[in-house]
mmCIF file of C-alpha atoms and ligand atoms in Angstrom:
data_model
loop_
_atom_site.group_PDB
_atom_site.id
_atom_site.type_symbol
_atom_site.label_atom_id
_atom_site.label_comp_id
_atom_site.label_asym_id
_atom_site.label_seq_id
_atom_site.Cartn_x
_atom_site.Cartn_y
_atom_site.Cartn_z
ATOM 1 C CA UNK A 1 97.498 63.278 80.382
ATOM 2 C CA UNK A 2 95.336 65.900 78.734
ATOM 3 C CA UNK A 3 94.280 68.693 81.050
ATOM 4 C CA UNK A 4 90.692 68.323 82.190
ATOM 5 C CA UNK A 5 88.361 71.236 81.568
ATOM 6 C CA UNK A 6 87.554 73.400 84.550
ATOM 7 C CA UNK A 7 83.972 72.868 85.607
ATOM 8 C CA UNK A 8 83.755 76.509 86.592
ATOM 9 C CA UNK A 9 83.930 77.493 82.946
ATOM 10 C CA UNK A 10 80.439 76.007 82.587
ATOM 11 C CA UNK A 11 77.404 78.201 83.123
ATOM 12 C CA UNK A 12 74.373 76.809 84.945
ATOM 13 C CA UNK A 13 72.546 75.984 81.660
ATOM 14 C CA UNK A 14 75.698 74.250 80.410
ATOM 15 C CA UNK A 15 75.918 72.229 83.626
ATOM 16 C CA UNK A 16 72.268 71.292 83.224
ATOM 17 C CA UNK A 17 72.919 70.091 79.695
ATOM 18 C CA UNK A 18 75.850 68.034 80.977
ATOM 19 C CA UNK A 19 73.687 66.387 83.640
ATOM 20 C CA UNK A 20 71.008 65.493 81.107
ATOM 21 C CA UNK A 21 73.662 64.099 78.795
ATOM 22 C CA UNK A 22 74.858 61.853 81.610
ATOM 23 C CA UNK A 23 71.309 60.695 82.330
ATOM 24 C CA UNK A 24 71.167 62.634 85.618
ATOM 25 C CA UNK A 25 68.307 64.798 86.883
ATOM 26 C CA UNK A 26 68.565 68.440 85.841
ATOM 27 C CA UNK A 27 68.441 69.724 89.456
ATOM 28 C CA UNK A 28 71.831 68.111 90.121
ATOM 29 C CA UNK A 29 73.347 70.965 88.114
ATOM 30 C CA UNK A 30 72.007 73.534 90.569
ATOM 31 C CA UNK A 31 73.385 71.564 93.502
ATOM 32 C CA UNK A 32 76.830 71.423 91.904
ATOM 33 C CA UNK A 33 76.610 75.110 91.045
ATOM 34 C CA UNK A 34 75.874 75.939 94.678
ATOM 35 C CA UNK A 35 78.829 73.887 95.890
ATOM 36 C CA UNK A 36 81.112 75.691 93.489
ATOM 37 C CA UNK A 37 79.916 79.271 93.744
ATOM 38 C CA UNK A 38 78.310 79.564 97.159
ATOM 39 C CA UNK A 39 79.939 76.989 99.394
ATOM 40 C CA UNK A 40 83.399 77.271 97.869
ATOM 41 C CA UNK A 41 83.994 73.540 97.423
ATOM 42 C CA UNK A 42 87.556 72.688 96.478
ATOM 43 C CA UNK A 43 86.815 69.079 95.497
ATOM 44 C CA UNK A 44 83.955 66.959 94.183
ATOM 45 C CA UNK A 45 84.312 64.666 97.215
ATOM 46 C CA UNK A 46 82.889 67.464 99.412
ATOM 47 C CA UNK A 47 79.610 67.533 97.456
ATOM 48 C CA UNK A 48 77.824 65.409 100.011
ATOM 49 C CA UNK A 49 74.327 65.647 98.541
ATOM 50 C CA UNK A 50 75.462 63.983 95.299
ATOM 51 C CA UNK A 51 75.761 60.228 94.926
ATOM 52 C CA UNK A 52 79.223 58.674 94.901
ATOM 53 C CA UNK A 53 78.824 57.630 91.269
ATOM 54 C CA UNK A 54 78.178 61.158 90.082
ATOM 55 C CA UNK A 55 80.992 62.579 92.223
ATOM 56 C CA UNK A 56 83.421 60.083 90.677
ATOM 57 C CA UNK A 57 82.184 60.836 87.193
ATOM 58 C CA UNK A 58 82.642 64.567 87.811
ATOM 59 C CA UNK A 59 86.189 64.070 89.124
ATOM 60 C CA UNK A 60 87.085 61.967 86.112
ATOM 61 C CA UNK A 61 85.786 64.576 83.684
ATOM 62 C CA UNK A 62 86.542 67.953 85.316
ATOM 63 C CA UNK A 63 88.882 69.946 87.521
ATOM 64 C CA UNK A 64 87.899 72.601 90.046
ATOM 65 C CA UNK A 65 91.394 74.052 90.388
ATOM 66 C CA UNK A 66 90.705 76.274 93.333
ATOM 67 C CA UNK A 67 93.457 78.719 94.265
ATOM 68 C CA UNK A 68 95.296 77.726 97.442
ATOM 69 C CA UNK A 69 96.587 79.972 100.192
ATOM 70 C CA UNK A 70 100.322 79.405 100.221
ATOM 71 C CA UNK A 71 101.358 81.959 102.801
ATOM 72 C CA UNK A 72 99.971 84.706 105.025
ATOM 73 C CA UNK A 73 101.669 87.683 106.608
ATOM 74 C CA UNK A 74 100.172 89.767 109.378
ATOM 75 C CA UNK A 75 100.799 93.468 109.707
ATOM 76 C CA UNK A 76 100.889 95.198 113.082
ATOM 77 C CA UNK A 77 97.907 97.323 111.917
ATOM 78 C CA UNK A 78 95.669 94.248 111.407
ATOM 79 C CA UNK A 79 96.105 93.988 107.630
ATOM 80 C CA UNK A 80 96.749 90.439 106.444
ATOM 81 C CA UNK A 81 98.485 89.652 103.167
ATOM 82 C CA UNK A 82 97.789 86.341 101.423
ATOM 83 C CA UNK A 83 99.854 84.672 98.731
ATOM 84 C CA UNK A 84 97.650 82.522 96.501
ATOM 85 C CA UNK A 85 99.070 79.693 94.430
ATOM 86 C CA UNK A 86 97.168 79.181 91.175
ATOM 87 C CA UNK A 87 96.877 75.866 89.432
ATOM 88 C CA UNK A 88 99.311 76.941 86.735
ATOM 89 C CA UNK A 89 101.893 77.501 89.475
ATOM 90 C CA UNK A 90 101.789 81.315 89.478
ATOM 91 C CA UNK A 91 101.624 83.273 92.713
ATOM 92 C CA UNK A 92 99.388 86.282 93.187
ATOM 93 C CA UNK A 93 98.677 88.325 96.261
ATOM 94 C CA UNK A 94 95.553 89.567 97.972
ATOM 95 C CA UNK A 95 95.087 91.651 101.103
ATOM 96 C CA UNK A 96 92.443 91.835 103.816
ATOM 97 C CA UNK A 97 92.224 95.302 105.303
ATOM 98 C CA UNK A 98 90.114 95.877 108.421
ATOM 99 C CA UNK A 99 89.020 99.384 109.447
ATOM 100 C CA UNK A 100 86.480 100.559 112.017
ATOM 101 C CA UNK A 101 83.643 100.445 109.495
ATOM 102 C CA UNK A 102 84.802 98.043 106.808
ATOM 103 C CA UNK A 103 86.663 94.912 105.962
ATOM 104 C CA UNK A 104 88.050 95.283 102.452
ATOM 105 C CA UNK A 105 89.535 92.609 100.220
ATOM 106 C CA UNK A 106 92.105 93.753 97.679
ATOM 107 C CA UNK A 107 92.469 91.220 94.865
ATOM 108 C CA UNK A 108 94.743 90.637 91.876
ATOM 109 C CA UNK A 109 93.585 90.389 88.274
ATOM 110 C CA UNK A 110 96.907 89.459 86.645
ATOM 111 C CA UNK A 111 100.141 87.795 87.757
ATOM 112 C CA UNK A 112 102.580 90.591 87.042
ATOM 113 C CA UNK A 113 101.619 93.515 84.793
ATOM 114 C CA UNK A 114 102.372 94.527 81.221
ATOM 115 C CA UNK A 115 102.431 98.202 82.179
ATOM 116 C CA UNK A 116 105.426 99.920 83.697
ATOM 117 C CA UNK A 117 104.271 102.482 86.232
ATOM 118 C CA UNK A 118 107.581 103.583 87.655
ATOM 119 C CA UNK A 119 106.547 103.593 91.303
ATOM 120 C CA UNK A 120 104.749 100.233 91.514
ATOM 121 C CA UNK A 121 106.297 96.935 92.610
ATOM 122 C CA UNK A 122 104.037 94.874 90.330
ATOM 123 C CA UNK A 123 105.253 96.942 87.389
ATOM 124 C CA UNK A 124 108.683 95.351 87.822
ATOM 125 C CA UNK A 125 107.250 91.893 87.121
ATOM 126 C CA UNK A 126 106.642 90.554 83.653
ATOM 127 C CA UNK A 127 103.050 89.730 82.868
ATOM 128 C CA UNK A 128 102.872 85.993 83.414
ATOM 129 C CA UNK A 129 99.194 85.228 83.437
ATOM 130 C CA UNK A 130 95.779 86.779 82.984
ATOM 131 C CA UNK A 131 93.749 85.350 85.838
ATOM 132 C CA UNK A 132 90.740 83.234 84.922
ATOM 133 C CA UNK A 133 87.510 84.648 86.284
ATOM 134 C CA UNK A 134 87.361 81.850 88.852
ATOM 135 C CA UNK A 135 90.884 82.624 90.065
ATOM 136 C CA UNK A 136 89.780 86.161 90.869
ATOM 137 C CA UNK A 137 86.591 84.808 92.408
ATOM 138 C CA UNK A 138 88.609 82.361 94.568
ATOM 139 C CA UNK A 139 90.553 85.209 96.144
ATOM 140 C CA UNK A 140 87.303 86.929 97.057
ATOM 141 C CA UNK A 141 85.691 83.793 98.375
ATOM 142 C CA UNK A 142 88.709 82.873 100.503
ATOM 143 C CA UNK A 143 89.159 86.417 101.823
ATOM 144 C CA UNK A 144 85.438 86.617 102.576
ATOM 145 C CA UNK A 145 85.648 83.490 104.736
ATOM 146 C CA UNK A 146 88.846 84.815 106.326
ATOM 147 C CA UNK A 147 87.130 88.096 107.262
ATOM 148 C CA UNK A 148 84.727 86.105 109.429
ATOM 149 C CA UNK A 149 87.467 83.934 110.928
ATOM 150 C CA UNK A 150 89.924 86.743 111.586
ATOM 151 C CA UNK A 151 87.688 89.662 112.451
ATOM 152 C CA UNK A 152 84.274 88.116 113.119
ATOM 153 C CA UNK A 153 82.832 90.498 110.554
ATOM 154 C CA UNK A 154 81.502 90.080 107.025
ATOM 155 C CA UNK A 155 83.541 91.248 104.083
ATOM 156 C CA UNK A 156 82.129 94.643 103.159
ATOM 157 C CA UNK A 157 84.156 95.819 100.140
ATOM 158 C CA UNK A 158 86.245 94.473 97.296
ATOM 159 C CA UNK A 159 88.844 96.460 95.397
ATOM 160 C CA UNK A 160 90.553 95.296 92.216
ATOM 161 C CA UNK A 161 93.764 96.984 93.274
ATOM 162 C CA UNK A 162 96.122 94.073 93.756
ATOM 163 C CA UNK A 163 98.507 92.929 91.059
ATOM 164 C CA UNK A 164 97.757 93.716 87.454
ATOM 165 C CA UNK A 165 95.651 95.938 85.221
ATOM 166 C CA UNK A 166 92.015 94.791 85.414
ATOM 167 C CA UNK A 167 90.961 96.382 82.137
ATOM 168 C CA UNK A 168 93.620 94.396 80.260
ATOM 169 C CA UNK A 169 91.938 91.223 81.528
ATOM 170 C CA UNK A 170 88.504 92.592 80.861
ATOM 171 C CA UNK A 171 86.335 89.550 80.280
ATOM 172 C CA UNK A 172 87.603 87.664 83.295
ATOM 173 C CA UNK A 173 87.231 90.688 85.539
ATOM 174 C CA UNK A 174 83.643 91.259 84.445
ATOM 175 C CA UNK A 175 82.759 87.613 84.770
ATOM 176 C CA UNK A 176 84.246 87.489 88.282
ATOM 177 C CA UNK A 177 82.139 90.504 89.255
ATOM 178 C CA UNK A 178 79.101 88.740 87.851
ATOM 179 C CA UNK A 179 79.581 85.736 90.148
ATOM 180 C CA UNK A 180 80.475 87.877 93.169
ATOM 181 C CA UNK A 181 77.263 89.848 92.756
ATOM 182 C CA UNK A 182 74.922 87.165 91.467
ATOM 183 C CA UNK A 183 72.349 85.692 93.874
ATOM 184 C CA UNK A 184 73.652 82.355 92.609
ATOM 185 C CA UNK A 185 77.147 83.380 93.678
ATOM 186 C CA UNK A 186 78.095 85.549 96.649
ATOM 187 C CA UNK A 187 75.219 87.991 96.267
ATOM 188 C CA UNK A 188 77.291 91.069 97.139
ATOM 189 C CA UNK A 189 76.283 94.524 95.973
ATOM 190 C CA UNK A 190 78.193 95.874 92.944
ATOM 191 C CA UNK A 191 78.375 99.190 94.774
ATOM 192 C CA UNK A 192 80.765 97.508 97.195
ATOM 193 C CA UNK A 193 83.176 96.681 94.398
ATOM 194 C CA UNK A 194 85.755 99.066 92.955
ATOM 195 C CA UNK A 195 87.682 98.372 89.779
ATOM 196 C CA UNK A 196 90.768 100.535 89.392
ATOM 197 C CA UNK A 197 92.549 101.221 86.125
ATOM 198 C CA UNK A 198 95.726 102.983 85.119
ATOM 199 C CA UNK A 199 93.653 104.483 82.297
ATOM 200 C CA UNK A 200 93.002 102.414 79.187
ATOM 201 C CA UNK A 201 90.662 104.782 77.351
ATOM 202 C CA UNK A 202 89.220 102.222 74.949
ATOM 203 C CA UNK A 203 88.297 99.909 77.803
ATOM 204 C CA UNK A 204 86.751 102.719 79.851
ATOM 205 C CA UNK A 205 84.384 103.228 76.915
ATOM 206 C CA UNK A 206 83.699 99.520 76.889
ATOM 207 C CA UNK A 207 82.789 99.649 80.606
ATOM 208 C CA UNK A 208 80.344 102.397 79.744
ATOM 209 C CA UNK A 209 78.856 100.399 76.858
ATOM 210 C CA UNK A 210 78.490 97.400 79.152
ATOM 211 C CA UNK A 211 76.639 99.577 81.681
ATOM 212 C CA UNK A 212 78.657 98.358 84.648
ATOM 213 C CA UNK A 213 77.266 99.013 88.108
ATOM 214 C CA UNK A 214 80.439 98.798 90.170
ATOM 215 C CA UNK A 215 82.514 101.729 91.377
ATOM 216 C CA UNK A 216 85.169 102.944 89.021
ATOM 217 C CA UNK A 217 88.558 104.392 89.965
ATOM 218 C CA UNK A 218 91.158 105.931 87.693
ATOM 219 C CA UNK A 219 94.780 106.039 88.839
ATOM 220 C CA UNK A 220 95.551 109.576 87.779
ATOM 221 C CA UNK A 221 98.607 110.524 89.893
ATOM 222 C CA UNK A 222 99.195 113.620 87.769
ATOM 223 C CA UNK A 223 96.891 115.864 85.782
ATOM 224 C CA UNK A 224 99.470 117.205 83.334
ATOM 225 C CA UNK A 225 100.813 115.015 80.544
ATOM 226 C CA UNK A 226 104.515 115.636 81.166
ATOM 227 C CA UNK A 227 104.395 114.475 84.779
ATOM 228 C CA UNK A 228 101.987 111.633 84.121
ATOM 229 C CA UNK A 229 104.030 110.247 81.222
ATOM 230 C CA UNK A 230 107.133 110.388 83.373
ATOM 231 C CA UNK A 231 105.633 108.119 86.045
ATOM 232 C CA UNK A 232 103.106 106.164 83.936
ATOM 233 C CA UNK A 233 104.294 105.311 80.414
ATOM 234 C CA UNK A 234 100.731 104.248 79.508
ATOM 235 C CA UNK A 235 100.037 107.988 79.346
ATOM 236 C CA UNK A 236 101.996 108.207 76.088
ATOM 237 C CA UNK A 237 99.289 106.265 74.263
ATOM 238 C CA UNK A 238 96.363 107.197 76.538
ATOM 239 C CA UNK A 239 97.000 110.824 77.330
ATOM 240 C CA UNK A 240 94.837 113.114 79.410
ATOM 241 C CA UNK A 241 92.853 114.474 76.466
ATOM 242 C CA UNK A 242 91.991 110.913 75.409
ATOM 243 C CA UNK A 243 91.097 109.999 78.977
ATOM 244 C CA UNK A 244 88.912 113.094 79.309
ATOM 245 C CA UNK A 245 86.897 112.013 76.284
ATOM 246 C CA UNK A 246 86.556 108.465 77.589
ATOM 247 C CA UNK A 247 85.524 109.685 81.043
ATOM 248 C CA UNK A 248 82.915 112.030 79.618
ATOM 249 C CA UNK A 249 81.512 109.156 77.578
ATOM 250 C CA UNK A 250 81.568 106.934 80.686
ATOM 251 C CA UNK A 251 79.656 109.475 82.727
ATOM 252 C CA UNK A 252 77.102 110.168 80.021
ATOM 253 C CA UNK A 253 76.327 106.479 79.776
ATOM 254 C CA UNK A 254 76.509 105.385 83.419
ATOM 255 C CA UNK A 255 75.923 108.532 85.504
ATOM 256 C CA UNK A 256 78.456 107.058 87.910
ATOM 257 C CA UNK A 257 80.827 109.252 89.844
ATOM 258 C CA UNK A 258 84.491 108.402 89.282
ATOM 259 C CA UNK A 259 87.213 108.273 91.920
ATOM 260 C CA UNK A 260 90.654 109.581 91.013
ATOM 261 C CA UNK A 261 93.532 107.930 92.803
ATOM 262 C CA UNK A 262 96.390 110.332 93.411
ATOM 263 C CA UNK A 263 99.473 108.867 94.999
ATOM 264 C CA UNK A 264 101.657 111.693 96.156
ATOM 265 C CA UNK A 265 105.417 111.557 95.520
ATOM 266 C CA UNK A 266 107.991 113.952 96.863
ATOM 267 C CA UNK A 267 109.107 116.546 94.290
ATOM 268 C CA UNK A 268 107.265 114.786 91.463
ATOM 269 C CA UNK A 269 103.550 115.611 91.706
ATOM 270 C CA UNK A 270 103.156 117.324 95.092
ATOM 271 C CA UNK A 271 103.291 121.052 94.276
ATOM 272 C CA UNK A 272 100.387 123.502 94.330
ATOM 273 C CA UNK A 273 100.651 123.752 90.540
ATOM 274 C CA UNK A 274 99.960 120.004 90.414
ATOM 275 C CA UNK A 275 97.046 120.487 92.807
ATOM 276 C CA UNK A 276 95.655 123.200 90.512
ATOM 277 C CA UNK A 277 95.808 120.869 87.494
ATOM 278 C CA UNK A 278 94.180 118.099 89.511
ATOM 279 C CA UNK A 279 91.361 120.394 90.674
ATOM 280 C CA UNK A 280 90.733 121.441 87.069
ATOM 281 C CA UNK A 281 90.738 117.844 85.831
ATOM 282 C CA UNK A 282 88.389 116.729 88.583
ATOM 283 C CA UNK A 283 85.712 119.196 87.416
ATOM 284 C CA UNK A 284 85.199 117.349 84.146
ATOM 285 C CA UNK A 285 82.582 114.948 85.540
ATOM 286 C CA UNK A 286 81.289 114.319 89.098
ATOM 287 C CA UNK A 287 84.206 112.843 91.003
ATOM 288 C CA UNK A 288 86.135 112.522 94.189
ATOM 289 C CA UNK A 289 89.849 112.326 94.779
ATOM 290 C CA UNK A 290 91.701 109.875 96.998
ATOM 291 C CA UNK A 291 95.078 111.266 97.955
ATOM 292 C CA UNK A 292 97.205 108.242 98.779
ATOM 293 C CA UNK A 293 100.322 108.056 100.854
ATOM 294 C CA UNK A 294 103.064 106.408 98.818
ATOM 295 C CA UNK A 295 104.236 102.992 99.992
ATOM 296 C CA UNK A 296 107.866 103.271 99.137
ATOM 297 C CA UNK A 297 109.211 100.552 96.877
ATOM 298 C CA UNK A 298 112.991 100.764 97.383
ATOM 299 C CA UNK A 299 113.830 99.665 93.821
ATOM 300 C CA UNK A 300 111.644 102.420 92.368
ATOM 301 C CA UNK A 301 113.461 105.445 93.705
ATOM 302 C CA UNK A 302 110.411 107.514 94.699
ATOM 303 C CA UNK A 303 109.708 108.920 98.146
ATOM 304 C CA UNK A 304 106.562 109.859 99.973
ATOM 305 C CA UNK A 305 106.112 113.590 100.241
ATOM 306 C CA UNK A 306 106.359 115.444 103.562
ATOM 307 C CA UNK A 307 103.362 115.828 105.818
ATOM 308 C CA UNK A 308 103.462 119.621 105.385
ATOM 309 C CA UNK A 309 103.378 119.430 101.584
ATOM 310 C CA UNK A 310 100.634 116.833 101.640
ATOM 311 C CA UNK A 311 98.539 119.012 103.972
ATOM 312 C CA UNK A 312 99.026 122.065 101.768
ATOM 313 C CA UNK A 313 98.097 120.014 98.671
ATOM 314 C CA UNK A 314 94.903 118.752 100.297
ATOM 315 C CA UNK A 315 93.950 122.160 101.655
ATOM 316 C CA UNK A 316 94.288 123.621 98.184
ATOM 317 C CA UNK A 317 92.006 120.953 96.716
ATOM 318 C CA UNK A 318 89.418 121.461 99.441
ATOM 319 C CA UNK A 319 89.469 125.204 98.942
ATOM 320 C CA UNK A 320 88.754 124.524 95.264
ATOM 321 C CA UNK A 321 85.703 122.473 96.234
ATOM 322 C CA UNK A 322 87.169 119.060 95.380
ATOM 323 C CA UNK A 323 85.890 116.138 97.468
ATOM 324 C CA UNK A 324 89.062 114.692 98.948
ATOM 325 C CA UNK A 325 89.774 111.599 101.027
ATOM 326 C CA UNK A 326 93.170 110.840 102.427
ATOM 327 C CA UNK A 327 94.284 107.233 102.371
ATOM 328 C CA UNK A 328 96.970 106.456 104.898
ATOM 329 C CA UNK A 329 99.077 103.500 104.054
ATOM 330 C CA UNK A 330 98.120 100.102 105.516
ATOM 331 C CA UNK A 331 100.044 96.882 105.843
ATOM 332 C CA UNK A 332 103.378 98.519 105.054
ATOM 333 C CA UNK A 333 105.404 96.292 107.356
ATOM 334 C CA UNK A 334 104.363 93.193 105.385
ATOM 335 C CA UNK A 335 104.726 94.856 101.956
ATOM 336 C CA UNK A 336 100.972 94.526 101.727
ATOM 337 C CA UNK A 337 100.203 98.141 100.864
ATOM 338 C CA UNK A 338 98.785 99.173 97.521
ATOM 339 C CA UNK A 339 101.441 98.775 94.866
ATOM 340 C CA UNK A 340 103.822 96.841 97.091
ATOM 341 C CA UNK A 341 102.631 93.441 96.070
ATOM 342 C CA UNK A 342 105.090 91.091 94.491
ATOM 343 C CA UNK A 343 108.715 91.985 94.641
ATOM 344 C CA UNK A 344 109.680 89.381 97.223
ATOM 345 C CA UNK A 345 110.052 85.640 96.625
ATOM 346 C CA UNK A 346 110.125 85.949 92.865
ATOM 347 C CA UNK A 347 112.601 84.276 90.589
ATOM 348 C CA UNK A 348 114.914 86.685 88.758
ATOM 349 C CA UNK A 349 113.543 85.596 85.371
ATOM 350 C CA UNK A 350 110.134 86.920 86.351
ATOM 351 C CA UNK A 351 111.513 90.452 86.507
ATOM 352 C CA UNK A 352 111.378 92.752 83.520
ATOM 353 C CA UNK A 353 114.702 93.900 82.183
ATOM 354 C CA UNK A 354 115.560 97.290 83.670
ATOM 355 C CA UNK A 355 114.692 100.151 81.328
ATOM 356 C CA UNK A 356 117.743 101.261 79.376
HETATM 357 N N1 SAH B 1 96.508 98.422 87.679
HETATM 358 C C1 SAH B 1 95.459 99.098 88.346
HETATM 359 C C2 SAH B 1 95.061 98.472 89.665
HETATM 360 C C3 SAH B 1 96.175 97.921 90.512
HETATM 361 S S1 SAH B 1 97.234 99.126 91.237
HETATM 362 C C4 SAH B 1 95.811 100.562 88.513
HETATM 363 O O1 SAH B 1 96.940 100.932 88.227
HETATM 364 O O2 SAH B 1 94.927 101.317 88.897
HETATM 365 C C5 SAH B 1 96.165 99.829 92.501
HETATM 366 C C6 SAH B 1 96.524 101.238 92.910
HETATM 367 O O3 SAH B 1 97.746 101.284 93.651
HETATM 368 C C7 SAH B 1 96.699 102.186 91.746
HETATM 369 O O4 SAH B 1 96.069 103.406 92.029
HETATM 370 C C8 SAH B 1 98.207 102.354 91.729
HETATM 371 O O5 SAH B 1 98.601 103.500 91.055
HETATM 372 C C9 SAH B 1 98.511 102.373 93.191
HETATM 373 N N2 SAH B 1 99.897 102.141 93.551
HETATM 374 C C10 SAH B 1 100.820 101.473 92.846
HETATM 375 N N3 SAH B 1 101.980 101.436 93.521
HETATM 376 C C11 SAH B 1 101.769 102.091 94.683
HETATM 377 C C12 SAH B 1 102.572 102.346 95.824
HETATM 378 N N4 SAH B 1 103.800 101.874 95.908
HETATM 379 N N5 SAH B 1 102.031 103.056 96.847
HETATM 380 C C13 SAH B 1 100.742 103.457 96.797
HETATM 381 N N6 SAH B 1 99.922 103.220 95.763
HETATM 382 C C14 SAH B 1 100.435 102.544 94.711
HETATM 383 FE FE1 SF4 B 2 100.294 97.728 86.628
HETATM 384 FE FE2 SF4 B 2 98.612 99.212 88.172
HETATM 385 FE FE3 SF4 B 2 101.159 98.705 88.949
HETATM 386 FE FE4 SF4 B 2 100.710 100.337 86.916
HETATM 387 S S1 SF4 B 2 100.074 100.667 89.059
HETATM 388 S S2 SF4 B 2 102.268 98.731 86.981
HETATM 389 S S3 SF4 B 2 98.965 99.401 85.949
HETATM 390 S S4 SF4 B 2 99.528 97.209 88.679
#
């Protein structure tokens, strides 16, 4: 049987046209839209303010294909990791992270990743699927409901820091943000959303051209080309000079402060010389730096640095006037920390061949 189109690929005007074509009243489209994007309906049968005839007609013509929670794992620190099964069969992971002030949802934009950052669990997985915008949206909608159930608090922040490189699935990421922020969707503020990239210069310029309003984070992890290329092969084609130009362009167009993510690895990027390069890089445009504790991925062969070296690194940055936040690892005991998503429960053929 031919696959039915997903109704969530239709915009509100397109839904309206469909209703008129079927001889229905135009306002039915808005009702369906609300069920899909505000109430999170997973089936047409739930759409109780539509007549049975229309519900049946919708089911015959369209799918909703909502992502399903397949598994959850609870960390001792309150973090909960969710495995989502997509309609195509792929698994992706999302994480709900409660802190005193926030409840943050971390969502995936791709199943696997085409990039090969040496320290990241997702980087070991082949890219299997670029998530549709509604598959990203589903993770947010489910995690938003879970925040209320689990913590009795509303979801406050969303970070695109799960599996995958958001800027290599650009259109779907932007469209998901649109529905998360739209009053006809979840109505959340774009300032509560952070999209993180490993640094695709061309797409950073595109973000600037599109005038995006969300927060923007660049995974820097080293501010000299030799070190960065060693841990992030994407740096060979998007080196620091290229990124500097793209960032300057981004700032000129958006006037948005950028956040640099700096995961700190023992004996790789944790010296004061590295801190000096980072401080210099961070002066390019208004920015802040998140120094992140490494969540060790055993297969990767990197270690977290010592507390003493991390403290010295941070002190140096602060002395240089850099705005620094320290991100302690969360959800480690369920492999739910940043960059730990995905190495378990995967079939061997989903793994990339080891680098020769
Ligand atoms: N692909 C995007 C977003 C997903 S990764 C990116 O690279 O930015 C989200 C963040 O987790 C990135 O800053 C990434 O460098 C970081 N990260 C990856 N593996 C990690 C690990 N094992 N421990 C801590 N952070 C990690
Ligand atoms: Fe992909 Fe980001 Fe992991 Fe790099 S850090 S492999 S870009 S998910």
